[in-house]
mmCIF file of C-alpha atoms in Angstrom:
data_model
loop_
_atom_site.group_PDB
_atom_site.id
_atom_site.type_symbol
_atom_site.label_atom_id
_atom_site.label_comp_id
_atom_site.label_asym_id
_atom_site.label_seq_id
_atom_site.Cartn_x
_atom_site.Cartn_y
_atom_site.Cartn_z
ATOM 1 C CA MET M 702 -27.516 8.475 19.553
ATOM 2 C CA GLY M 703 -27.047 5.475 21.836
ATOM 3 C CA ILE M 704 -29.867 3.660 20.015
ATOM 4 C CA LEU M 705 -28.238 4.533 16.676
ATOM 5 C CA ARG M 706 -24.985 2.950 17.825
ATOM 6 C CA LYS M 707 -26.794 -0.248 18.829
ATOM 7 C CA VAL M 708 -28.569 -0.404 15.471
ATOM 8 C CA LEU M 709 -25.282 0.106 13.608
ATOM 9 C CA ILE M 710 -23.532 -2.599 15.615
ATOM 10 C CA THR M 711 -26.374 -5.026 14.897
ATOM 11 C CA THR M 712 -26.372 -4.067 11.223
ATOM 12 C CA ASN M 713 -22.606 -4.513 11.075
ATOM 13 C CA CYS M 714 -22.707 -8.000 12.546
ATOM 14 C CA ASN M 715 -25.668 -9.259 10.525
ATOM 15 C CA PHE M 716 -25.330 -7.635 7.094
ATOM 16 C CA PHE M 717 -22.219 -5.723 6.242
ATOM 17 C CA MET M 718 -19.909 -8.515 7.391
ATOM 18 C CA MET M 719 -21.511 -11.164 5.183
ATOM 19 C CA ASP M 720 -18.823 -13.098 3.360
ATOM 20 C CA PRO M 721 -19.118 -14.087 -0.344
ATOM 21 C CA ASP M 722 -20.836 -17.352 0.632
ATOM 22 C CA GLY M 723 -23.507 -15.453 2.523
ATOM 23 C CA GLN M 724 -22.295 -16.430 5.978
ATOM 24 C CA SER M 725 -22.220 -13.822 8.724
ATOM 25 C CA SER M 726 -18.798 -12.970 10.131
ATOM 26 C CA GLN M 727 -18.640 -10.357 12.873
ATOM 27 C CA SER M 728 -15.921 -7.715 12.744
ATOM 28 C CA SER M 729 -15.031 -7.229 16.392
ATOM 29 C CA ALA M 730 -12.719 -4.307 15.617
ATOM 30 C CA LEU M 731 -15.434 -2.430 13.739
ATOM 31 C CA ALA M 732 -17.950 -3.160 16.486
ATOM 32 C CA SER M 733 -15.456 -1.687 18.958
ATOM 33 C CA LEU M 734 -15.388 1.552 16.956
ATOM 34 C CA LEU M 735 -19.158 1.773 17.112
ATOM 35 C CA ARG M 736 -19.192 1.223 20.883
ATOM 36 C CA GLN M 737 -16.985 4.265 21.527
ATOM 37 C CA LYS M 738 -18.529 7.453 22.876
ATOM 38 C CA HIS M 739 -16.541 9.895 20.741
ATOM 39 C CA PRO M 740 -18.387 10.858 17.513
ATOM 40 C CA LYS M 741 -15.168 10.611 15.461
ATOM 41 C CA TYR M 742 -15.281 6.830 15.852
ATOM 42 C CA TRP M 743 -18.908 6.678 14.735
ATOM 43 C CA ALA M 744 -18.048 8.739 11.664
ATOM 44 C CA LEU M 745 -15.143 6.427 10.863
ATOM 45 C CA ALA M 746 -17.295 3.341 11.397
ATOM 46 C CA LEU M 747 -20.073 4.759 9.213
ATOM 47 C CA ALA M 748 -17.573 5.427 6.422
ATOM 48 C CA ILE M 749 -16.224 1.883 6.714
ATOM 49 C CA LEU M 750 -19.739 0.443 6.697
ATOM 50 C CA PHE M 751 -20.635 2.462 3.613
ATOM 51 C CA PHE M 752 -17.561 1.369 1.676
ATOM 52 C CA SER M 753 -17.965 -2.238 2.812
ATOM 53 C CA ALA M 754 -21.402 -2.193 1.181
ATOM 54 C CA VAL M 755 -20.055 -0.467 -1.948
ATOM 55 C CA SER M 756 -17.344 -3.126 -2.231
ATOM 56 C CA LYS M 757 -20.061 -5.700 -3.052
ATOM 57 C CA LEU M 758 -20.899 -3.951 -6.329
ATOM 58 C CA PRO M 759 -20.012 -5.712 -9.605
ATOM 59 C CA TYR M 760 -16.292 -5.198 -10.051
ATOM 60 C CA ALA M 761 -16.421 -3.025 -13.178
ATOM 61 C CA VAL M 762 -19.007 -0.798 -11.475
ATOM 62 C CA LEU M 763 -16.884 -0.672 -8.321
ATOM 63 C CA LEU M 764 -13.889 0.642 -10.261
ATOM 64 C CA VAL M 765 -16.019 3.296 -11.950
ATOM 65 C CA PHE M 766 -17.232 4.325 -8.505
ATOM 66 C CA GLY M 767 -13.574 4.523 -7.464
ATOM 67 C CA LYS M 768 -12.798 6.922 -10.299
ATOM 68 C CA LEU M 769 -15.702 9.132 -9.242
ATOM 69 C CA PHE M 770 -14.556 9.010 -5.625
ATOM 70 C CA GLY M 771 -11.015 9.996 -6.654
ATOM 71 C CA THR M 772 -12.363 12.831 -8.783
ATOM 72 C CA LEU M 773 -14.295 14.137 -5.779
ATOM 73 C CA ILE M 774 -11.111 14.108 -3.675
ATOM 74 C CA TYR M 775 -9.273 15.971 -6.435
ATOM 75 C CA LEU M 776 -11.948 18.654 -6.691
ATOM 76 C CA ALA M 777 -12.430 19.087 -2.938
ATOM 77 C CA GLY M 778 -8.859 18.628 -1.739
ATOM 78 C CA GLY M 779 -6.979 21.738 -2.756
ATOM 79 C CA ARG M 780 -4.044 21.038 -0.419
ATOM 80 C CA VAL M 781 -3.414 17.451 -1.515
ATOM 81 C CA ARG M 782 -3.969 18.477 -5.131
ATOM 82 C CA ARG M 783 -1.159 21.026 -4.808
ATOM 83 C CA ILE M 784 1.114 18.429 -3.188
ATOM 84 C CA ALA M 785 0.547 16.009 -6.063
ATOM 85 C CA TYR M 786 1.187 18.693 -8.653
ATOM 86 C CA ALA M 787 4.404 19.788 -6.895
ATOM 87 C CA ASN M 788 5.689 16.207 -6.732
ATOM 88 C CA ILE M 789 4.935 15.480 -10.382
ATOM 89 C CA THR M 790 6.436 18.771 -11.533
ATOM 90 C CA ALA M 791 9.656 18.040 -9.619
ATOM 91 C CA CYS M 792 9.961 14.425 -10.803
ATOM 92 C CA TYR M 793 8.985 15.017 -14.437
ATOM 93 C CA PRO M 794 10.490 18.400 -15.376
ATOM 94 C CA THR M 795 10.048 17.765 -19.114
ATOM 95 C CA LEU M 796 6.253 17.641 -18.812
ATOM 96 C CA SER M 797 4.340 20.800 -19.568
ATOM 97 C CA ARG M 798 2.237 22.512 -16.936
ATOM 98 C CA GLN M 799 -0.916 21.087 -18.531
ATOM 99 C CA GLU M 800 0.555 17.581 -18.698
ATOM 100 C CA CYS M 801 1.459 17.740 -14.993
ATOM 101 C CA LYS M 802 -2.082 18.775 -14.133
ATOM 102 C CA GLN M 803 -3.498 15.953 -16.226
ATOM 103 C CA ARG M 804 -1.237 13.396 -14.563
ATOM 104 C CA ALA M 805 -2.184 14.738 -11.128
ATOM 105 C CA PHE M 806 -5.877 14.412 -11.993
ATOM 106 C CA ARG M 807 -5.407 10.840 -13.256
ATOM 107 C CA SER M 808 -3.464 9.992 -10.098
ATOM 108 C CA PHE M 809 -6.453 10.915 -7.937
ATOM 109 C CA LYS M 810 -8.785 8.781 -10.034
ATOM 110 C CA GLU M 811 -6.336 5.905 -9.590
ATOM 111 C CA LEU M 812 -6.196 6.592 -5.852
ATOM 112 C CA GLY M 813 -9.971 6.284 -5.765
ATOM 113 C CA ILE M 814 -9.761 2.952 -7.570
ATOM 114 C CA ALA M 815 -7.067 1.806 -5.117
ATOM 115 C CA THR M 816 -9.418 2.670 -2.251
ATOM 116 C CA MET M 817 -12.143 0.467 -3.723
ATOM 117 C CA GLU M 818 -9.668 -2.362 -4.339
ATOM 118 C CA THR M 819 -8.628 -2.129 -0.698
ATOM 119 C CA PHE M 820 -12.181 -2.449 0.572
ATOM 120 C CA ARG M 821 -12.756 -5.352 -1.817
ATOM 121 C CA VAL M 822 -9.812 -7.124 -0.146
ATOM 122 C CA TRP M 823 -11.024 -6.278 3.351
ATOM 123 C CA PHE M 824 -14.657 -7.272 2.873
ATOM 124 C CA GLY M 825 -14.447 -10.103 0.371
ATOM 125 C CA ASP M 826 -12.681 -13.378 -0.220
ATOM 126 C CA ALA M 827 -9.509 -12.081 -1.897
ATOM 127 C CA ALA M 828 -8.156 -15.546 -2.612
ATOM 128 C CA ALA M 829 -11.309 -16.695 -4.412
ATOM 129 C CA PHE M 830 -11.801 -13.409 -6.251
ATOM 130 C CA TYR M 831 -8.305 -12.220 -7.215
ATOM 131 C CA GLU M 832 -6.202 -15.365 -7.592
ATOM 132 C CA PRO M 833 -8.025 -16.670 -10.706
ATOM 133 C CA ARG M 834 -7.709 -13.294 -12.424
ATOM 134 C CA THR M 835 -4.011 -12.724 -11.669
ATOM 135 C CA LYS M 836 -1.144 -13.890 -13.851
ATOM 136 C CA LEU M 837 2.478 -14.122 -12.732
ATOM 137 C CA VAL M 838 5.456 -12.543 -14.509
ATOM 138 C CA GLY M 839 9.070 -12.996 -13.444
ATOM 139 C CA ASP M 840 8.545 -16.329 -11.730
ATOM 140 C CA ALA M 841 12.168 -17.248 -12.522
ATOM 141 C CA TYR M 842 13.326 -14.466 -10.182
ATOM 142 C CA TRP M 843 11.030 -15.724 -7.441
ATOM 143 C CA GLN M 844 12.178 -19.299 -7.932
ATOM 144 C CA SER M 845 15.812 -18.179 -7.831
ATOM 145 C CA ALA M 846 15.160 -16.459 -4.504
ATOM 146 C CA LEU M 847 13.543 -19.640 -3.175
ATOM 147 C CA ASP M 848 16.440 -21.771 -4.375
ATOM 148 C CA SER M 849 18.899 -19.567 -2.493
ATOM 149 C CA GLY M 850 17.400 -20.737 0.803
ATOM 150 C CA LYS M 851 17.664 -17.197 2.159
ATOM 151 C CA GLY M 852 15.011 -14.967 3.599
ATOM 152 C CA VAL M 853 13.454 -12.517 1.139
ATOM 153 C CA ILE M 854 12.453 -8.877 1.546
ATOM 154 C CA LEU M 855 9.773 -8.091 -1.023
ATOM 155 C CA VAL M 856 10.218 -4.409 -1.823
ATOM 156 C CA SER M 857 7.058 -2.652 -2.930
ATOM 157 C CA CYS M 858 5.882 0.960 -2.822
ATOM 158 C CA HIS M 859 2.845 3.229 -2.540
ATOM 159 C CA PHE M 860 1.509 2.327 -5.962
ATOM 160 C CA GLY M 861 -2.137 1.353 -6.313
ATOM 161 C CA SER M 862 -3.734 -0.454 -3.381
ATOM 162 C CA LEU M 863 -1.151 -1.495 -0.789
ATOM 163 C CA ASP M 864 -3.485 -4.128 0.622
ATOM 164 C CA LEU M 865 -4.155 -5.644 -2.779
ATOM 165 C CA ASN M 866 -0.430 -5.544 -3.543
ATOM 166 C CA ALA M 867 0.511 -7.352 -0.338
ATOM 167 C CA THR M 868 -2.378 -9.800 -0.673
ATOM 168 C CA LEU M 869 -1.546 -10.801 -4.252
ATOM 169 C CA ALA M 870 2.007 -11.456 -3.100
ATOM 170 C CA ALA M 871 0.703 -13.464 -0.159
ATOM 171 C CA LEU M 872 -1.441 -15.695 -2.371
ATOM 172 C CA HIS M 873 1.718 -16.735 -4.216
ATOM 173 C CA VAL M 874 4.396 -16.529 -1.526
ATOM 174 C CA ARG M 875 2.586 -18.465 1.200
ATOM 175 C CA LYS M 876 2.585 -21.582 -0.965
ATOM 176 C CA SER M 877 6.319 -21.859 -0.225
ATOM 177 C CA ARG M 878 7.320 -19.660 2.729
ATOM 178 C CA LYS M 879 6.053 -17.945 5.854
ATOM 179 C CA TYR M 880 5.020 -14.381 5.048
ATOM 180 C CA ALA M 881 4.908 -11.136 7.030
ATOM 181 C CA PHE M 882 3.159 -7.887 6.220
ATOM 182 C CA THR M 883 4.919 -4.820 7.691
ATOM 183 C CA TYR M 884 3.216 -1.506 8.376
ATOM 184 C CA ARG M 885 3.549 1.776 10.236
ATOM 185 C CA ARG M 886 1.428 1.344 13.323
ATOM 186 C CA PRO M 887 -1.282 4.007 13.805
ATOM 187 C CA SER M 888 -1.235 5.825 17.142
ATOM 188 C CA ASP M 889 -4.915 4.989 17.683
ATOM 189 C CA ASP M 890 -5.264 1.456 19.102
ATOM 190 C CA LEU M 891 -8.785 0.996 17.752
ATOM 191 C CA VAL M 892 -7.734 1.857 14.204
ATOM 192 C CA ASN M 893 -4.733 -0.416 14.576
ATOM 193 C CA ASN M 894 -6.948 -3.291 15.753
ATOM 194 C CA PHE M 895 -9.152 -2.853 12.699
ATOM 195 C CA LEU M 896 -6.177 -2.920 10.301
ATOM 196 C CA VAL M 897 -4.720 -5.990 11.987
ATOM 197 C CA GLU M 898 -8.065 -7.780 11.790
ATOM 198 C CA LYS M 899 -8.520 -7.053 8.082
ATOM 199 C CA ARG M 900 -4.939 -7.737 6.982
ATOM 200 C CA SER M 901 -4.023 -10.724 9.131
ATOM 201 C CA PRO M 902 -5.942 -13.367 7.100
ATOM 202 C CA TYR M 903 -3.450 -12.887 4.274
ATOM 203 C CA SER M 904 -0.247 -13.080 6.290
ATOM 204 C CA ASP M 905 1.395 -15.357 8.812
ATOM 205 C CA TYR M 906 2.788 -12.417 10.783
ATOM 206 C CA PHE M 907 1.886 -8.738 10.986
ATOM 207 C CA PHE M 908 4.852 -6.613 12.086
ATOM 208 C CA PRO M 909 5.129 -2.881 12.739
ATOM 209 C CA VAL M 910 8.261 -1.681 10.935
ATOM 210 C CA SER M 911 9.732 -0.932 14.369
ATOM 211 C CA ASN M 912 9.648 -4.642 15.275
ATOM 212 C CA LEU M 913 13.157 -5.325 14.006
ATOM 213 C CA VAL M 914 13.592 -8.399 16.180
ATOM 214 C CA GLY M 915 10.536 -10.109 14.704
ATOM 215 C CA ILE M 916 11.435 -9.166 11.124
ATOM 216 C CA ILE M 917 15.043 -10.333 11.402
ATOM 217 C CA ARG M 918 14.063 -13.551 13.168
ATOM 218 C CA LEU M 919 11.662 -14.439 10.354
ATOM 219 C CA LEU M 920 14.231 -13.612 7.664
ATOM 220 C CA LYS M 921 16.816 -15.825 9.336
ATOM 221 C CA LYS M 922 14.292 -18.666 9.196
ATOM 222 C CA GLY M 923 13.905 -18.175 5.448
ATOM 223 C CA GLY M 924 10.663 -16.195 5.664
ATOM 224 C CA VAL M 925 9.411 -13.467 3.345
ATOM 225 C CA VAL M 926 8.775 -9.892 4.501
ATOM 226 C CA TRP M 927 6.714 -7.315 2.561
ATOM 227 C CA TYR M 928 8.173 -3.814 2.909
ATOM 228 C CA ALA M 929 7.376 -0.428 1.324
ATOM 229 C CA PRO M 930 10.273 1.967 2.056
ATOM 230 C CA ASP M 931 9.086 5.009 0.080
ATOM 231 C CA ILE M 932 7.612 7.064 2.931
ATOM 232 C CA GLU M 933 9.300 10.286 4.058
ATOM 233 C CA VAL M 934 11.529 9.724 7.081
ATOM 234 C CA LYS M 935 14.005 11.880 8.937
ATOM 235 C CA ASN M 936 16.014 10.087 11.595
ATOM 236 C CA LYS M 937 19.461 8.643 12.166
ATOM 237 C CA ASN M 938 18.676 5.766 9.798
ATOM 238 C CA SER M 939 17.675 7.982 6.855
ATOM 239 C CA VAL M 940 19.738 9.321 3.970
ATOM 240 C CA PHE M 941 19.057 11.507 0.968
ATOM 241 C CA ALA M 942 18.966 9.418 -2.199
ATOM 242 C CA ASP M 943 17.587 10.436 -5.573
ATOM 243 C CA PHE M 944 14.074 9.361 -6.469
ATOM 244 C CA LEU M 945 13.265 10.263 -10.081
ATOM 245 C CA GLY M 946 16.066 12.799 -9.969
ATOM 246 C CA VAL M 947 14.922 14.485 -6.746
ATOM 247 C CA PRO M 948 16.753 14.007 -3.412
ATOM 248 C CA ALA M 949 14.382 12.118 -1.127
ATOM 249 C CA SER M 950 14.820 11.463 2.580
ATOM 250 C CA THR M 951 14.612 7.659 2.633
ATOM 251 C CA THR M 952 15.168 4.963 5.205
ATOM 252 C CA ALA M 953 18.493 3.171 4.968
ATOM 253 C CA GLY M 954 17.065 0.450 7.188
ATOM 254 C CA LEU M 955 16.758 -2.119 4.419
ATOM 255 C CA SER M 956 20.539 -2.350 4.210
ATOM 256 C CA LYS M 957 20.671 -3.238 7.894
ATOM 257 C CA LEU M 958 17.745 -5.652 7.703
ATOM 258 C CA ALA M 959 19.236 -7.449 4.706
ATOM 259 C CA ALA M 960 22.587 -7.747 6.460
ATOM 260 C CA ALA M 961 21.170 -8.828 9.824
ATOM 261 C CA GLY M 962 18.733 -11.315 8.287
ATOM 262 C CA ASP M 963 21.044 -12.509 5.500
ATOM 263 C CA ALA M 964 18.194 -11.731 3.115
ATOM 264 C CA LEU M 965 17.717 -11.060 -0.585
ATOM 265 C CA ILE M 966 15.928 -7.931 -1.825
ATOM 266 C CA LEU M 967 13.322 -8.782 -4.445
ATOM 267 C CA PRO M 968 11.323 -5.868 -5.927
ATOM 268 C CA PHE M 969 7.806 -6.605 -7.158
ATOM 269 C CA GLY M 970 4.706 -4.790 -8.318
ATOM 270 C CA HIS M 971 1.108 -5.442 -9.274
ATOM 271 C CA TYR M 972 -0.697 -4.012 -12.273
ATOM 272 C CA ARG M 973 -4.360 -3.776 -13.186
ATOM 273 C CA ASN M 974 -4.868 -4.657 -16.841
ATOM 274 C CA PRO M 975 -7.424 -3.104 -19.240
ATOM 275 C CA ASP M 976 -9.766 -6.090 -18.804
ATOM 276 C CA ASN M 977 -9.595 -5.696 -14.981
ATOM 277 C CA SER M 978 -7.390 -8.747 -14.596
ATOM 278 C CA TYR M 979 -4.087 -8.306 -12.750
ATOM 279 C CA THR M 980 -0.410 -9.015 -13.245
ATOM 280 C CA LEU M 981 1.924 -9.784 -10.360
ATOM 281 C CA LYS M 982 5.481 -9.068 -11.480
ATOM 282 C CA PHE M 983 8.740 -9.991 -9.767
ATOM 283 C CA PHE M 984 11.841 -8.048 -10.791
ATOM 284 C CA GLU M 985 15.455 -9.141 -10.662
ATOM 285 C CA PRO M 986 16.870 -9.311 -7.110
ATOM 286 C CA LEU M 987 19.149 -6.425 -6.206
ATOM 287 C CA LYS M 988 22.819 -7.180 -6.738
ATOM 288 C CA ASN M 989 25.642 -6.441 -4.307
ATOM 289 C CA PHE M 990 23.147 -5.509 -1.605
ATOM 290 C CA PRO M 991 24.013 -4.427 0.990
ATOM 291 C CA SER M 992 27.162 -2.877 -0.403
ATOM 292 C CA GLY M 993 28.397 -1.139 2.729
ATOM 293 C CA ASP M 994 27.440 2.256 1.301
ATOM 294 C CA PRO M 995 23.978 3.212 2.681
ATOM 295 C CA VAL M 996 23.471 5.996 0.118
ATOM 296 C CA ALA M 997 24.291 3.699 -2.811
ATOM 297 C CA ASP M 998 22.057 0.987 -1.351
ATOM 298 C CA THR M 999 19.163 3.376 -0.861
ATOM 299 C CA ARG M 1000 19.551 4.758 -4.375
ATOM 300 C CA GLN M 1001 19.349 1.175 -5.652
ATOM 301 C CA ILE M 1002 16.100 0.712 -3.714
ATOM 302 C CA ASN M 1003 14.680 3.942 -5.150
ATOM 303 C CA LYS M 1004 15.687 2.870 -8.663
ATOM 304 C CA ALA M 1005 13.812 -0.392 -8.143
ATOM 305 C CA ILE M 1006 10.714 1.606 -7.135
ATOM 306 C CA GLU M 1007 11.102 3.780 -10.234
ATOM 307 C CA ASP M 1008 11.057 0.599 -12.335
ATOM 308 C CA ILE M 1009 7.901 -0.607 -10.574
ATOM 309 C CA ILE M 1010 5.939 2.583 -11.245
ATOM 310 C CA GLU M 1011 7.330 3.254 -14.741
ATOM 311 C CA PRO M 1012 4.512 1.521 -16.703
ATOM 312 C CA TYR M 1013 1.778 3.505 -14.915
ATOM 313 C CA PRO M 1014 3.268 6.568 -13.193
ATOM 314 C CA GLU M 1015 -0.219 7.975 -12.527
ATOM 315 C CA ARG M 1016 -0.866 5.101 -10.102
ATOM 316 C CA TYR M 1017 1.812 6.249 -7.679
ATOM 317 C CA TRP M 1018 0.604 8.071 -4.559
ATOM 318 C CA TRP M 1019 1.690 11.548 -5.617
ATOM 319 C CA ALA M 1020 -0.523 13.099 -2.932
ATOM 320 C CA ILE M 1021 1.916 12.084 -0.156
ATOM 321 C CA LYS M 1022 4.644 14.527 0.899
ATOM 322 C CA ARG M 1023 7.515 12.494 -0.515
ATOM 323 C CA PHE M 1024 9.939 15.443 -0.409
ATOM 324 C CA LYS M 1025 8.938 17.247 2.772
ATOM 325 C CA ASN M 1026 12.491 17.207 4.139
ATOM 326 C CA ARG M 1027 15.040 18.746 1.798
ATOM 327 C CA PRO M 1028 18.859 18.773 1.756
ATOM 328 C CA GLU M 1029 20.553 21.977 2.813
ATOM 329 C CA GLY M 1030 20.349 24.583 0.085
ATOM 330 C CA TYR M 1031 17.192 23.194 -1.550
ATOM 331 C CA THR M 1032 13.953 25.181 -1.543
ATOM 332 C CA LYS M 1033 10.817 23.694 -0.007
ATOM 333 C CA LEU M 1034 8.324 22.058 -2.347
ATOM 334 C CA TYR M 1035 5.233 22.402 -0.134
#
């Protein structure tokens, strides 16, 4: 097994990390995974190596592979399949049972595509590949935010590939402002190092969401911060606010960040088009935000996310436990 690790490390450095121009570029974080003694890290590294190779496929073929990968997850993952179905049933009560199942199935195919898009960002030249095939919609809203001179919080959500979403924004935003990608830091340092290595080329700063000082400091300097607030939370900074008609435990932290950083909230989304081109869309900045009412503010954030996902609801990550915590008197969904 020790020889296998050495072979994999050599293979990683000399083949799988080849950039689009054919030049070798070693991934130190991935090599670190392979040097660990615990088999779980080898398994993770092998999976990453496999998908890094798959990401070099012609793009149309890659997306078909993504659909197949998502279908496999749907068929094999009974637990996550039930979570997705429960979420969709709760959020779209007018859909029939069969329609909910169909949307759940399509959501897993889209999740598979999002996985392939993510690896294409990680192991390719995203600027050279995606920028020419992406058109901008809502530039007037972006320009208005720039003209204000304030910092900007770009509100996104778990819709399609998060890495592609943040990268497409970066390719546009960094022409005018400093840009930070925020994330929830994994507990495993090696996994965290890998994520930082792969995401950092497309951002000026890479902040855990807990790094409030760094986020606020950048906003005060007129920087732009990417933030996805639609993950289940339950702490002193969370409130229940409707998301598609269902009470969802949601962070109220954006109200505090906007106030502390004197920042605008600008929702945006990215959309894959039928010809595999992309659209980056900025929505109107939130008005009267923060209002002083954390529940009203958070509902406004959730409404913005509803608007982002409305054109393609099957691309939302329905497999996450969005409604794990419930208000008193509500039955559990999972």
